[in-house]
Amino acid sequence: MQKHLDSILIKPAGPDCNMNCTYCFYLKKSELFPETKVHRMTEEVLEEVIRQFLAQPLRELSFSWQGGEPTLMGLPFFQKAVELQQKHGSGQVVGNGLQTNGLLIDKQWAEFLNTYKFLIGLSLDGPEHVQNKYRYLRNRKGSWSRVTDSAKILLDEGVAVNALSVVNDYSVRFPEEIYEYFKGIGLEYMQFIPCVETDPKDSSKLAPFSVAADAYGSFLCRLFDLWLADFKEGKPTTSIRFFDSVFYIYAGLPPPECTLLEECGNYVVVEHNGDVYSCDFFVEDLWRLGSVLSGNLVEMLNSKRQKSFGEKKKTLSKDCMDCQWLIQCRGGCIKDRIGDPQDRHLSHFCSAYKMFFQHADSRLQKLASDWKKEQAREYQARQQESLKERAGTQKKIGRNDPCPCGSGLKYKKCCGGI
Ligand code: SF4
Ligand code: SF4
């Protein structure tokens, strides 16, 4: 069966960025595009991506703008993008997400982002000492004050903002401080991305800023307790993407985070020049699927190459196949296997996941079971409501009549007995 493409990641400024973070894995991608020093998407490429993506018969589609730093394109580029979405859309619900380091955000940007309901992922690792450890401006100064100013501008304008925090060897020591800090400045939606890279100077070693698995496991456990302690009347008051995604699995639903799926390959990345790749972490020649200027996005998503990329994740080690957490974990993201030079065909974060699921399993089960009961109650209430409405317009249902809900039971034993 042909897959549809419901989400697309676009890098309009390629790997170009106005910051110089120590652990950025994308800056070096400029080697893939040596023809020019500055990488910018043309209007021709932009229109072709939008046209092809919105030509699909889907009700909901989501654009994710990333980099490098996508705001380097300037506001007119994004105004044009929205105009083209309106031109090529046909009544679908279209979402836009923008991942940014925030440096160029001003009031005019914020007004635009709020008007068109962009969801912002702001790269902010945490409080000043955490952010300034590795996230530098081009002049090697820390970026914290500039980024927090941007966060304020966005939040004051009413823009929806997620904090994107890279968990590294340093920040992993401060789960509580980082969580409270984000809450304190109004960033209640948080995403934590553990960092694992090979040392560029010695490929047999991990880069020094990578986070150790056990430390990351403790970080997740502490964060989970903090998240849970903030529940009010059984509902979360903050959102942590990894926990939200894991909760989907416990509730029997497909998780939104690709790392927790059985297979990869459900979206594609479009670079500034129109080249299409399998995944943000695999923008490399081997996983180049074609170009939007000469090929079709949906065909590339369904190509042999993308299928074989997707299946890489499915090929798990014996450890994973025998693991009690396989359904919840699915072996994690394949880049976390490859990023570790000791690649044992097992995620670098395996022990972190084991620690976390051991810690959180019973409480996640309880949350999921409470949620299912709540869903069933709401469903019954809706059914009753619609029965009442129908009863008002139809003849009265006798207690011994068959229940109109179609269960085959008598009305008094079914909806009439509630
Ligand atoms: S490699 Fe990782 S990030 Fe890429 S699609 Fe697979 S799980 Fe997702
Ligand atoms: S916890 Fe470890 S062994 Fe278990 S599925 Fe995840 S990565 Fe594999």
XYZ file of C-alpha atoms and ligand atoms in Angstrom:
434
model
C 0.000 0.000 0.000
C 1.248 3.477 -0.917
C 2.116 5.629 2.075
C 0.990 9.234 2.213
C 3.295 11.973 3.384
C 1.588 13.849 6.196
C 4.619 15.618 7.540
C 7.611 17.174 5.823
C 10.773 18.771 7.151
C 12.199 21.637 5.100
C 15.622 23.244 5.504
C 15.352 26.494 3.548
C 18.776 27.824 4.628
C 20.419 24.386 4.520
C 23.065 23.998 7.220
C 23.736 27.757 7.530
C 23.477 29.148 11.024
C 24.223 32.370 12.894
C 25.368 30.476 15.965
C 28.213 28.089 16.614
C 27.110 25.478 19.130
C 29.748 22.952 20.091
C 27.594 19.905 19.487
C 25.787 20.909 16.296
C 25.717 17.914 13.951
C 24.327 19.888 11.009
C 26.875 22.697 10.388
C 29.274 20.234 8.765
C 26.597 19.279 6.204
C 27.693 22.284 4.144
C 30.320 19.835 2.759
C 27.438 18.232 0.860
C 26.707 21.484 -0.945
C 30.134 22.907 -1.848
C 28.897 24.846 -4.904
C 27.986 27.886 -2.809
C 29.017 29.266 0.565
C 25.574 30.617 1.315
C 22.649 28.227 0.996
C 19.189 29.620 0.340
C 16.052 28.013 -1.081
C 14.728 29.624 -4.256
C 11.074 30.476 -4.745
C 10.931 27.822 -7.482
C 11.955 25.058 -5.047
C 9.684 26.418 -2.317
C 6.635 26.457 -4.563
C 7.326 22.983 -5.938
C 7.628 21.448 -2.440
C 4.434 23.115 -1.275
C 2.552 22.247 -4.458
C 3.470 18.558 -4.347
C 2.924 18.202 -0.615
C -0.524 19.823 -0.646
C -1.647 17.924 -3.750
C -2.171 14.818 -1.607
C -5.683 13.772 -0.584
C -5.065 14.305 3.146
C -7.086 16.341 5.633
C -4.165 17.339 7.832
C -0.615 18.129 6.753
C 2.269 19.547 8.671
C 5.285 21.562 7.572
C 8.319 21.670 9.798
C 10.883 24.391 9.027
C 14.341 23.677 10.361
C 18.012 24.213 9.714
C 20.659 25.256 10.296
C 18.720 28.356 11.155
C 15.609 28.826 8.980
C 14.972 32.457 10.026
C 18.104 33.413 8.035
C 15.732 33.323 5.050
C 14.053 36.479 6.372
C 10.408 37.080 7.128
C 9.336 37.692 3.470
C 10.306 34.085 2.654
C 7.878 32.747 5.249
C 5.180 35.217 4.216
C 5.618 33.814 0.713
C 5.439 30.243 2.048
C 2.086 30.936 3.716
C 0.818 32.633 0.555
C 1.809 29.540 -1.482
C 0.172 27.225 1.051
C -3.041 29.202 0.581
C -2.635 29.088 -3.194
C -2.034 25.324 -3.413
C -4.134 24.140 -0.464
C -7.686 22.933 -0.928
C -9.335 23.316 2.461
C -6.942 21.051 4.387
C -5.777 21.756 7.915
C -2.175 22.897 7.453
C 0.189 23.184 10.411
C 3.548 24.948 10.500
C 6.341 24.296 12.998
C 9.497 26.403 13.082
C 12.623 25.355 14.921
C 14.800 28.351 15.693
C 17.612 29.552 17.905
C 15.586 32.752 18.297
C 18.358 35.272 17.566
C 16.512 37.036 14.744
C 13.090 36.997 16.347
C 11.588 40.430 16.908
C 8.069 41.755 17.370
C 7.319 41.688 13.651
C 8.310 38.025 13.426
C 6.291 37.218 16.538
C 3.170 38.917 15.134
C 3.485 36.928 11.920
C 4.086 33.630 13.741
C 1.091 34.252 15.958
C -1.193 35.279 13.094
C -0.485 32.030 11.227
C -0.343 29.884 14.371
C 3.180 28.601 13.882
C 4.337 26.287 16.646
C 7.861 27.316 17.654
C 10.577 24.973 18.860
C 13.048 27.299 20.580
C 16.542 25.877 21.051
C 17.201 26.658 24.678
C 18.988 24.155 26.891
C 18.048 25.735 30.221
C 19.185 28.484 32.604
C 22.193 30.687 31.878
C 25.010 28.371 32.997
C 23.449 25.457 31.080
C 22.734 27.332 27.838
C 26.103 29.092 27.792
C 28.077 25.901 28.311
C 27.875 24.862 24.639
C 25.504 27.177 22.794
C 27.676 30.035 21.540
C 27.152 33.025 19.337
C 29.575 33.406 16.421
C 31.806 35.616 18.632
C 32.070 32.723 21.143
C 29.954 34.560 23.688
C 27.094 32.753 25.389
C 23.674 33.041 23.758
C 21.416 32.798 26.814
C 20.383 36.437 27.187
C 19.608 36.841 23.459
C 17.556 33.634 23.329
C 15.608 34.363 26.493
C 14.774 37.845 25.161
C 13.329 36.118 22.097
C 11.368 33.684 24.240
C 9.794 36.655 26.007
C 8.897 38.411 22.749
C 7.245 35.238 21.446
C 5.366 34.444 24.643
C 4.184 38.066 25.088
C 2.733 37.916 21.593
C 0.862 34.689 22.461
C 2.920 32.408 20.191
C 2.954 28.703 21.163
C 6.555 27.851 22.102
C 8.219 24.534 22.951
C 11.620 24.498 24.618
C 14.054 22.227 22.761
C 16.771 21.270 25.183
C 19.780 19.171 24.242
C 20.801 16.951 27.134
C 24.594 16.853 27.224
C 27.291 15.734 29.671
C 26.845 18.963 31.663
C 23.106 19.687 31.587
C 22.259 16.106 32.559
C 23.229 17.021 36.137
C 20.424 19.562 36.491
C 17.036 18.002 35.638
C 15.174 19.794 38.415
C 16.739 23.191 37.811
C 16.088 22.999 34.060
C 12.484 21.842 34.486
C 11.667 24.556 37.050
C 13.437 27.160 34.949
C 11.349 26.387 31.865
C 8.146 26.423 33.889
C 9.161 29.694 35.523
C 9.553 31.522 32.196
C 6.309 30.115 30.806
C 7.725 27.318 28.625
C 5.461 24.494 29.763
C 6.057 22.429 26.625
C 9.475 20.825 26.682
C 11.405 18.448 24.496
C 14.676 16.912 25.656
C 17.076 15.548 23.062
C 19.946 13.416 24.380
C 23.254 14.133 22.684
C 25.497 11.368 21.384
C 28.140 12.046 18.769
C 31.402 10.477 17.715
C 34.469 12.551 18.643
C 35.487 14.404 15.451
C 39.162 14.174 16.560
C 39.149 10.458 17.384
C 36.499 8.285 15.792
C 37.031 5.502 18.326
C 35.665 7.722 21.086
C 32.476 9.510 21.992
C 32.557 13.296 21.709
C 33.148 14.698 25.207
C 29.819 16.551 25.301
C 27.854 13.305 24.737
C 25.700 12.233 27.613
C 26.429 8.929 29.342
C 23.534 6.456 29.298
C 23.267 5.978 33.060
C 23.308 9.708 33.686
C 20.575 10.165 31.086
C 18.541 7.393 32.726
C 18.680 9.188 36.091
C 17.779 12.451 34.345
C 14.664 10.885 32.787
C 13.578 9.310 36.079
C 13.881 12.583 37.985
C 12.113 14.497 35.245
C 9.302 11.945 35.203
C 8.739 12.417 38.945
C 8.660 16.189 38.533
C 6.230 15.955 35.621
C 3.941 13.648 37.563
C 4.072 15.768 40.720
C 2.647 18.665 38.697
C -0.501 16.763 37.633
C -3.751 18.443 38.688
C -6.961 16.384 38.887
C -5.284 13.559 36.989
C -4.146 15.785 34.101
C -0.614 16.971 33.258
C 0.065 20.696 33.601
C 3.330 20.505 31.661
C 4.195 18.554 28.539
C 7.394 16.580 28.047
C 7.417 15.105 24.582
C 9.103 11.812 25.418
C 6.662 11.077 28.253
C 3.673 12.135 26.134
C 4.845 9.782 23.367
C 5.464 6.871 25.721
C 2.012 7.446 27.209
C 0.489 6.924 23.725
C 2.044 3.455 23.660
C 0.639 2.568 27.073
C -2.762 3.819 25.883
C -2.528 1.541 22.823
C -2.099 4.369 20.312
C 0.685 4.965 17.770
C 3.239 7.331 19.336
C 3.950 10.676 17.641
C 7.718 10.321 18.124
C 9.397 8.345 15.328
C 12.052 6.948 17.661
C 9.356 4.852 19.363
C 7.939 3.400 16.152
C 8.790 -0.015 14.783
C 9.986 1.430 11.477
C 11.471 4.719 10.272
C 10.816 6.297 6.919
C 7.472 8.050 7.414
C 8.618 11.513 6.493
C 11.252 13.136 4.283
C 13.627 16.077 4.532
C 13.930 18.659 1.769
C 17.181 20.597 1.626
C 17.473 24.195 0.340
C 18.319 23.066 -3.231
C 15.369 20.666 -3.462
C 17.320 17.493 -2.660
C 15.260 15.026 -0.651
C 16.641 12.753 2.097
C 15.346 9.980 4.335
C 15.662 11.630 7.742
C 17.108 14.710 9.433
C 19.900 12.593 10.922
C 20.715 10.930 7.604
C 21.197 13.828 5.236
C 23.995 12.071 3.353
C 24.573 10.790 -0.178
C 23.547 7.231 0.650
C 20.081 8.361 1.709
C 19.426 10.954 -0.979
C 16.076 10.037 -2.520
C 16.036 12.530 -5.403
C 15.060 16.143 -5.986
C 11.660 17.840 -5.911
C 12.626 19.608 -9.118
C 12.779 16.353 -11.080
C 10.842 13.846 -8.972
C 7.758 13.348 -6.886
C 7.796 13.482 -3.083
C 5.244 10.713 -2.544
C 7.057 8.429 -4.984
C 10.305 9.094 -3.101
C 8.588 8.253 0.190
C 7.503 4.947 -1.336
C 10.803 4.259 -3.083
C 12.915 1.142 -2.486
C 15.634 3.258 -0.917
C 13.313 4.859 1.627
C 11.775 1.459 2.382
C 15.176 -0.017 3.064
C 15.995 2.972 5.271
C 12.763 2.417 7.199
C 13.550 -1.238 7.740
C 16.973 -0.569 9.253
C 15.286 0.259 12.534
C 13.360 -3.015 12.528
C 16.526 -5.078 12.455
C 17.197 -5.188 16.162
C 19.781 -6.973 18.232
C 18.957 -10.125 20.220
C 19.094 -7.983 23.374
C 16.220 -5.876 22.046
C 14.212 -8.816 20.722
C 14.357 -10.461 24.157
C 13.835 -7.231 26.075
C 10.782 -6.759 28.275
C 10.559 -3.125 27.133
C 10.642 -3.814 23.401
C 7.068 -2.609 22.746
C 7.672 0.648 24.624
C 11.191 1.332 23.367
C 11.584 -0.274 19.925
C 15.328 0.080 20.234
C 15.298 3.907 20.123
C 16.580 5.989 17.216
C 19.107 4.375 14.884
C 21.336 7.429 15.005
C 21.881 6.663 18.705
C 23.302 3.267 17.737
C 25.544 4.655 15.016
C 26.659 7.755 16.963
C 28.289 5.482 19.520
C 31.649 4.276 18.158
C 31.233 1.147 20.307
C 28.069 0.402 18.261
C 26.926 -2.999 19.480
C 23.830 -2.724 17.344
C 22.202 -1.447 20.482
C 21.212 2.104 21.355
C 23.809 4.063 23.290
C 20.886 4.849 25.625
C 19.751 1.273 26.199
C 20.520 1.272 29.922
C 18.834 4.687 30.261
C 15.634 3.327 28.750
C 15.729 0.238 30.951
C 16.195 2.415 34.026
C 13.369 4.715 32.965
C 10.791 2.034 32.139
C 11.586 0.164 35.347
C 11.026 3.410 37.239
C 7.899 4.633 35.438
C 6.127 1.510 34.170
C 3.531 0.979 36.915
C 2.634 4.672 37.022
C 2.341 4.874 33.238
C 0.087 1.815 33.298
C -2.116 3.489 35.898
C -2.255 6.754 33.927
C -3.225 4.867 30.774
C -5.889 2.835 32.548
C -7.390 5.996 34.148
C -7.356 7.675 30.763
C -9.147 4.742 29.113
C -11.830 4.757 31.827
C -12.293 8.479 31.327
C -12.602 7.968 27.566
C -15.218 5.220 28.120
C -17.176 7.491 30.497
C -17.111 10.335 27.991
C -18.191 7.976 25.213
C -21.117 6.686 27.263
C -22.147 10.221 28.169
C -22.102 11.187 24.492
C -24.149 8.101 23.591
C -26.712 8.895 26.270
C -26.912 12.468 25.107
C -27.554 11.443 21.515
C -30.111 8.825 22.627
C -31.934 11.483 24.597
C -31.923 13.743 21.556
C -33.269 10.924 19.391
C -35.871 10.008 21.990
C -37.129 13.565 21.800
C -37.815 13.181 18.102
C -38.821 9.484 17.956
C -41.387 7.350 19.730
C -40.482 6.471 23.314
C -38.311 3.347 23.667
C -39.866 0.731 25.960
C -37.672 -0.802 28.678
C -37.992 -4.183 27.008
C -37.392 -2.894 23.453
C -34.092 -3.696 21.706
C -31.572 -1.027 22.563
C -31.192 1.465 19.664
C -27.415 1.464 20.095
C -27.392 -1.874 18.233
C -25.946 -4.006 21.058
C -28.707 -6.634 20.680
C -29.578 -6.270 24.397
C -32.835 -5.023 25.818
C -32.873 -1.251 26.331
C -33.174 -1.650 30.124
C -30.093 -3.932 30.189
C -28.087 -1.571 28.018
C -28.143 2.203 27.538
C -31.539 2.515 29.258
C -30.148 0.988 32.438
C -27.289 3.419 32.805
S 16.563 7.484 12.295
Fe 15.765 8.226 14.250
S 15.024 10.317 13.819
Fe 15.294 9.275 11.847
S 13.242 8.438 11.371
Fe 14.447 6.840 12.422
S 13.914 7.021 14.558
Fe 13.280 8.919 13.568
S 15.699 -1.010 26.498
Fe 17.577 -1.569 25.377
S 17.367 -3.733 24.887
Fe 15.344 -2.962 25.457
S 14.380 -2.457 23.496
Fe 15.315 -0.589 24.327
S 17.367 -0.495 23.419
Fe 16.606 -2.589 23.129
